[in-house]
Coordinates of C-alpha atoms in Angstrom, one line a residue:
M200 CA 116.2 99.5 80.6
G201 CA 117.6 102.7 81.7
A202 CA 115.0 104.7 80.1
Y203 CA 112.4 102.8 81.7
I204 CA 113.9 103.2 84.9
A205 CA 113.9 107.0 84.2
K206 CA 110.4 107.2 83.2
R207 CA 109.3 105.5 86.3
L208 CA 111.4 107.6 88.6
L209 CA 110.1 110.8 87.1
L210 CA 106.3 109.4 87.2
M211 CA 107.2 109.0 91.2
I212 CA 107.3 112.8 91.4
P213 CA 103.8 114.0 90.5
T214 CA 102.5 110.6 92.0
L215 CA 103.8 111.4 95.5
F216 CA 103.0 115.1 95.0
G217 CA 99.2 114.3 94.0
I218 CA 99.2 111.7 97.4
M219 CA 100.4 114.4 99.4
L220 CA 98.1 117.2 98.0
M221 CA 94.9 115.0 98.1
T222 CA 95.7 114.3 101.8
F223 CA 96.5 117.7 102.9
A224 CA 93.5 119.3 101.3
I225 CA 91.5 116.5 103.3
I226 CA 92.9 117.9 106.6
Q227 CA 91.8 121.4 106.0
F228 CA 88.3 119.9 106.2
V229 CA 88.5 117.7 109.1
P230 CA 86.9 118.9 112.4
G231 CA 89.4 119.6 115.2
G232 CA 93.2 120.4 115.0
P233 CA 96.0 120.3 117.1
I234 CA 95.5 124.1 118.3
E235 CA 91.6 123.0 119.2
R236 CA 93.3 120.0 121.4
V237 CA 95.6 121.9 123.3
I238 CA 92.9 124.5 123.8
S239 CA 90.3 121.6 125.1
Q240 CA 93.3 120.3 127.3
I241 CA 93.8 123.6 128.8
Q242 CA 90.3 124.3 129.4
G243 CA 89.8 120.8 131.0
T244 CA 92.3 121.5 133.7
A245 CA 92.0 124.0 136.6
V246 CA 91.3 127.6 136.5
E247 CA 94.7 128.2 136.2
A248 CA 96.6 126.2 133.5
T249 CA 100.3 126.0 132.3
A250 CA 101.3 125.7 128.5
R251 CA 104.5 125.0 127.0
I252 CA 106.0 126.8 124.0
G253 CA 108.4 124.2 122.3
G254 CA 109.5 123.1 119.1
G255 CA 107.1 122.3 116.3
A256 CA 107.3 121.2 112.6
G257 CA 107.7 124.4 110.8
G258 CA 107.7 126.4 114.3
E259 CA 106.8 126.2 117.7
V260 CA 104.7 124.3 119.5
A261 CA 102.1 125.1 122.3
R262 CA 100.9 122.4 125.0
S263 CA 99.3 122.2 128.3
P264 CA 100.8 120.0 131.1
D265 CA 98.9 116.8 130.7
A266 CA 99.7 116.6 127.0
S267 CA 102.4 113.5 127.3
G268 CA 103.6 115.3 130.3
I269 CA 106.8 116.3 128.7
G270 CA 108.8 120.0 128.5
S271 CA 109.5 122.8 130.3
T272 CA 107.1 125.5 131.4
A273 CA 107.4 128.8 129.5
A274 CA 104.2 130.1 130.0
T275 CA 101.4 130.7 132.2
V276 CA 98.0 130.9 130.6
K277 CA 95.1 132.3 132.6
Y278 CA 91.7 130.3 132.3
R279 CA 89.1 132.7 132.4
G280 CA 85.8 130.6 132.9
A281 CA 83.2 131.3 130.6
Q282 CA 85.2 134.0 128.8
G283 CA 87.6 131.3 127.7
L284 CA 91.3 131.6 126.8
D285 CA 92.8 135.1 126.0
P286 CA 92.3 135.7 122.2
E287 CA 96.4 137.0 122.1
F288 CA 97.2 133.4 123.4
I289 CA 95.2 131.8 120.9
K290 CA 97.0 133.6 118.3
K291 CA 100.4 132.7 119.5
L292 CA 99.0 129.3 119.1
E293 CA 98.3 129.6 115.6
V294 CA 101.7 131.1 115.0
Q295 CA 103.7 128.4 116.9
F296 CA 102.1 125.7 114.8
G297 CA 102.3 127.8 111.6
F298 CA 98.3 128.1 111.1
D299 CA 99.1 131.8 110.7
K300 CA 99.9 131.2 107.0
P301 CA 97.7 130.4 104.2
A302 CA 97.2 126.8 103.7
H303 CA 99.2 126.8 100.2
E304 CA 102.0 128.1 101.4
R305 CA 101.9 125.6 104.6
F306 CA 101.9 122.9 102.0
F307 CA 104.4 124.0 99.8
L308 CA 107.1 124.9 102.8
M309 CA 106.3 121.2 104.1
M310 CA 106.9 119.5 100.9
K311 CA 110.0 121.8 100.4
N312 CA 111.3 120.7 104.0
Y313 CA 110.4 117.0 103.0
L314 CA 112.6 116.9 99.9
T315 CA 115.3 116.7 102.4
F316 CA 113.6 114.6 104.7
N317 CA 113.2 117.3 107.2
F318 CA 110.2 116.4 109.1
G319 CA 110.7 118.8 112.0
Q320 CA 109.1 118.3 115.4
S321 CA 106.0 116.3 116.8
Y322 CA 103.7 118.5 118.0
F323 CA 102.8 116.4 121.3
R324 CA 105.7 114.3 122.2
D325 CA 108.7 116.8 122.2
K326 CA 110.9 114.8 119.9
P327 CA 111.8 115.1 116.1
V328 CA 109.6 113.4 113.9
V329 CA 112.4 111.3 112.2
D330 CA 113.6 109.9 116.0
L331 CA 110.1 108.9 116.8
M332 CA 109.9 106.9 113.4
V333 CA 113.2 105.4 114.0
E334 CA 112.4 104.6 117.6
K335 CA 109.1 102.6 116.7
M336 CA 110.8 101.2 113.2
P337 CA 112.2 97.7 115.1
V338 CA 108.9 96.7 115.8
S339 CA 107.2 96.9 112.5
I340 CA 110.7 95.6 110.9
S341 CA 110.3 92.4 113.1
L342 CA 106.8 91.7 112.2
G343 CA 107.1 92.2 108.7
L344 CA 110.1 90.2 108.4
W345 CA 108.7 87.2 110.2
L346 CA 105.5 87.6 108.3
T347 CA 106.8 87.3 105.0
F348 CA 109.6 84.5 105.7
I349 CA 106.9 82.4 107.3
S350 CA 104.1 83.2 104.4
Y351 CA 106.8 82.2 101.8
A352 CA 107.5 79.3 103.7
V353 CA 104.5 77.9 104.1
S354 CA 102.4 79.3 101.3
V355 CA 105.2 78.1 98.3
P356 CA 105.3 74.3 99.3
L357 CA 101.4 74.3 99.7
G358 CA 101.0 76.3 96.2
I359 CA 102.9 73.5 94.5
R360 CA 101.2 70.7 96.2
K361 CA 97.8 72.1 95.3
A362 CA 99.2 72.6 91.4
V363 CA 100.5 69.1 91.2
R364 CA 97.2 67.8 92.8
D365 CA 94.8 70.4 90.7
G366 CA 91.4 69.0 91.0
S367 CA 91.8 66.5 93.9
S368 CA 90.3 66.3 97.2
F369 CA 93.0 67.9 98.7
D370 CA 93.1 70.5 96.5
V371 CA 89.1 71.3 97.1
W372 CA 89.4 71.2 101.0
T373 CA 92.5 73.3 101.3
S374 CA 91.1 75.7 98.8
G375 CA 87.9 76.5 100.9
V376 CA 90.0 76.7 104.1
I377 CA 92.1 79.7 102.2
I378 CA 89.0 81.1 100.9
V379 CA 87.5 81.4 104.4
G380 CA 90.8 82.7 105.8
Y381 CA 91.1 85.4 103.1
A382 CA 87.5 86.4 103.8
I383 CA 88.3 87.0 107.6
P384 CA 89.2 90.5 108.3
S385 CA 92.6 90.3 110.3
F386 CA 91.4 92.5 113.2
I387 CA 88.3 90.3 113.7
L388 CA 90.6 87.5 113.9
A389 CA 92.9 89.2 116.2
V390 CA 89.8 90.1 118.4
L391 CA 89.0 86.4 118.3
L392 CA 92.4 85.1 119.2
I393 CA 92.4 87.5 122.1
V394 CA 89.3 85.9 123.4
L395 CA 90.1 82.3 122.6
F396 CA 93.7 82.4 123.7
A397 CA 94.5 85.5 125.6
G398 CA 92.6 85.1 128.6
G399 CA 89.6 86.8 127.3
S400 CA 87.1 83.9 127.8
Y401 CA 88.9 80.8 127.7
F402 CA 92.6 80.0 127.6
S403 CA 95.4 82.1 128.6
W404 CA 97.9 80.4 126.5
F405 CA 99.4 83.6 125.1
P406 CA 100.3 87.1 126.1
L407 CA 97.9 89.9 125.5
R408 CA 100.0 92.7 124.5
G409 CA 103.8 93.5 124.0
L410 CA 106.6 91.7 122.0
T411 CA 108.1 90.8 125.6
S412 CA 107.5 90.0 128.8
D413 CA 108.1 92.3 131.9
N414 CA 111.2 90.2 132.8
F415 CA 112.6 90.0 129.5
D416 CA 116.0 91.5 130.7
Q417 CA 117.0 89.0 133.1
M418 CA 116.0 86.0 130.7
S419 CA 118.9 84.0 129.2
L420 CA 119.4 83.9 125.8
I421 CA 117.4 80.8 125.0
E422 CA 114.6 82.0 127.2
K423 CA 114.4 85.6 125.4
V424 CA 114.1 83.9 122.3
A425 CA 111.4 81.5 123.6
D426 CA 109.5 84.7 125.0
Y427 CA 110.1 86.6 121.8
A428 CA 108.5 83.9 119.9
W429 CA 105.6 83.4 122.2
H430 CA 104.6 86.9 122.0
L431 CA 104.6 86.7 118.0
V432 CA 102.2 83.9 117.7
L433 CA 98.8 85.9 117.9
P434 CA 100.0 88.9 116.2
L435 CA 101.2 86.9 113.4
T436 CA 98.6 84.4 112.9
A437 CA 96.1 87.4 112.7
L438 CA 98.1 89.2 110.1
G439 CA 99.2 86.3 108.1
I440 CA 96.1 84.4 107.4
S441 CA 95.0 86.6 104.2
G442 CA 98.6 86.8 103.2
F443 CA 98.7 82.7 103.2
A444 CA 95.6 82.8 100.9
T445 CA 96.9 85.4 98.1
M446 CA 100.5 83.5 98.0
T447 CA 99.1 80.4 98.1
L448 CA 96.6 80.9 95.0
L449 CA 99.5 83.0 93.3
T450 CA 102.0 80.2 93.5
K451 CA 99.3 77.4 92.4
N452 CA 98.2 79.2 89.7
S453 CA 101.7 80.2 88.5
F454 CA 102.6 76.5 88.5
L455 CA 99.7 75.3 86.7
D456 CA 100.2 78.0 83.9
E457 CA 103.7 76.5 83.4
I458 CA 103.0 73.1 83.9
K459 CA 100.3 73.6 80.8
K460 CA 103.1 75.1 78.2
Q461 CA 104.9 73.1 75.4
Y462 CA 108.4 72.6 77.0
V463 CA 106.8 70.7 79.9
V464 CA 105.4 68.2 77.6
T465 CA 108.1 67.9 75.5
A466 CA 110.3 67.4 78.8
R467 CA 108.1 64.5 79.9
A468 CA 108.0 62.8 76.0
K469 CA 111.9 62.9 76.7
G470 CA 111.4 60.5 79.3
L471 CA 112.2 62.7 82.5
S472 CA 110.3 62.0 85.8
D473 CA 107.6 64.4 87.2
R474 CA 109.7 65.4 89.9
R475 CA 112.5 66.4 87.7
V476 CA 110.3 68.4 85.3
L477 CA 108.5 70.0 88.1
Y478 CA 111.8 71.2 89.9
G479 CA 114.1 71.0 87.0
H480 CA 112.2 72.8 84.6
V481 CA 109.0 74.4 86.2
F482 CA 110.0 75.6 89.2
R483 CA 112.5 78.2 88.1
N484 CA 109.9 79.6 85.7
A485 CA 106.9 79.7 87.8
M486 CA 108.8 81.4 90.8
L487 CA 109.7 84.2 88.9
L488 CA 106.2 85.7 89.5
V489 CA 106.1 84.6 93.0
I490 CA 109.3 86.2 93.9
S491 CA 109.0 89.3 92.3
G492 CA 105.9 89.8 94.6
F493 CA 108.5 89.5 97.7
P494 CA 109.2 93.4 97.9
G495 CA 105.4 94.2 97.7
A496 CA 104.3 91.4 100.5
F497 CA 107.0 92.8 103.1
L498 CA 105.9 96.1 102.2
S499 CA 102.3 95.6 103.1
A500 CA 103.4 93.5 106.0
F501 CA 105.6 96.1 107.3
F502 CA 103.6 99.1 106.8
T503 CA 99.7 98.9 106.1
G504 CA 99.0 95.2 107.4
S505 CA 100.4 96.0 110.8
L506 CA 98.4 99.2 111.5
L507 CA 94.9 97.9 113.3
I508 CA 97.2 94.7 114.6
E509 CA 99.7 96.8 116.4
Q510 CA 96.9 98.7 118.1
I511 CA 95.0 95.9 119.2
F512 CA 97.8 94.0 120.7
S513 CA 99.5 97.2 121.8
L514 CA 102.8 96.9 119.6
D515 CA 104.4 100.1 119.4
G516 CA 105.9 100.3 115.9
L517 CA 105.1 102.5 113.0
G518 CA 101.2 101.6 112.4
Y519 CA 100.4 102.5 116.1
L520 CA 102.3 105.6 115.9
T521 CA 100.5 106.9 113.0
Y522 CA 97.2 105.7 114.4
K523 CA 98.1 107.7 117.6
A524 CA 99.0 110.7 115.8
A525 CA 96.2 110.8 114.0
I526 CA 94.1 110.8 116.7
D527 CA 96.1 113.6 118.4
R528 CA 96.2 115.6 115.4
D529 CA 99.9 115.4 115.4
Y530 CA 100.2 116.6 111.6
P531 CA 104.1 116.3 111.4
V532 CA 104.1 112.7 112.3
V533 CA 101.0 111.7 110.2
F534 CA 102.3 113.5 107.2
A535 CA 106.1 112.2 107.6
N536 CA 104.9 108.6 107.8
L537 CA 102.5 109.1 104.6
Y538 CA 105.6 110.6 102.7
I539 CA 107.6 107.8 103.5
F540 CA 105.3 105.4 103.2
T541 CA 104.3 106.5 99.9
L542 CA 107.7 106.7 99.0
V543 CA 108.8 103.3 99.7
G544 CA 105.6 102.0 97.9
L545 CA 106.7 103.3 94.8
V546 CA 110.7 102.3 95.0
V547 CA 109.0 98.8 95.9
A548 CA 106.9 98.7 92.9
L549 CA 109.6 99.8 90.4
I550 CA 111.8 97.0 92.2
S551 CA 109.1 94.4 91.7
D552 CA 108.5 95.1 88.1
L553 CA 112.3 95.0 87.5
T554 CA 112.3 91.9 89.0
Y555 CA 110.1 90.4 87.2
T556 CA 111.3 91.7 83.9
H557 CA 114.9 90.2 84.4

């Protein structure tokens, strides 16, 4: 077992390196970038614009005053109409962002820093990337934990009942509902829920955005819990439908496989009741596969599944942070999130495999 774990850990290194390298290479061909963004913002202000020189990932960063509106003034740049910006200033921008170095040198410097979890500064938010991620993490953790808990609480009992009543009318119609739910993309369902229940066109039963109301601090403890749960209904529903389908069918198939095995036939031949056989013998073995998928299910809900949902419902979590960083070409935030997501995903995959084998 020790050799297997060591082998898997060693395989994580080229996997992580390859993912980061491919993403970095693709980014080099994406039109636009942080320098172009700063230039366009300066040109979009007045005849005279102010740019801030501050801390960046791997160096300094330059920014116009309307780029988040944060930071002190360190330089005044003259925008010269049709002549554009001073070439000397553009060269300074390249130095501050680190784009004066060759691409391969920038990549290896980034990976060297990432080995010690030094993610540098955000280009446009005037904060260390680690601080930004820690600040946004509670929202994503909240969604991930509740979604995983509710998915298991609903899907496991439903999957067991479907396995016991395999082929019945209950099994058929629930399978139809599950397949339809699985086929609907979560972001499409989110928009539909907003239109129907968040004041879009019909009812105004649920809030449109955020995890708490504006007067949350003035509420009592019970009111805070109710308000928090009220805000979670639509996002969790949109996120959870496809998760319910996957987990329910996994549970059903796992129990069906166990029910058909010889030890179950032997237990029934000894006169044990179906309930005793199901929960005394089948349950422990069938749940191994389901439980081993718990880390992966949480990771999916925590990271990948919530990106679009956080955007649609204006939930300020890691998914929304990554989305905004990609739009703003805030590369330190994008690459730091990718690095952490990939690393955690590889570790969780190993934990899932170890859970199943034990």
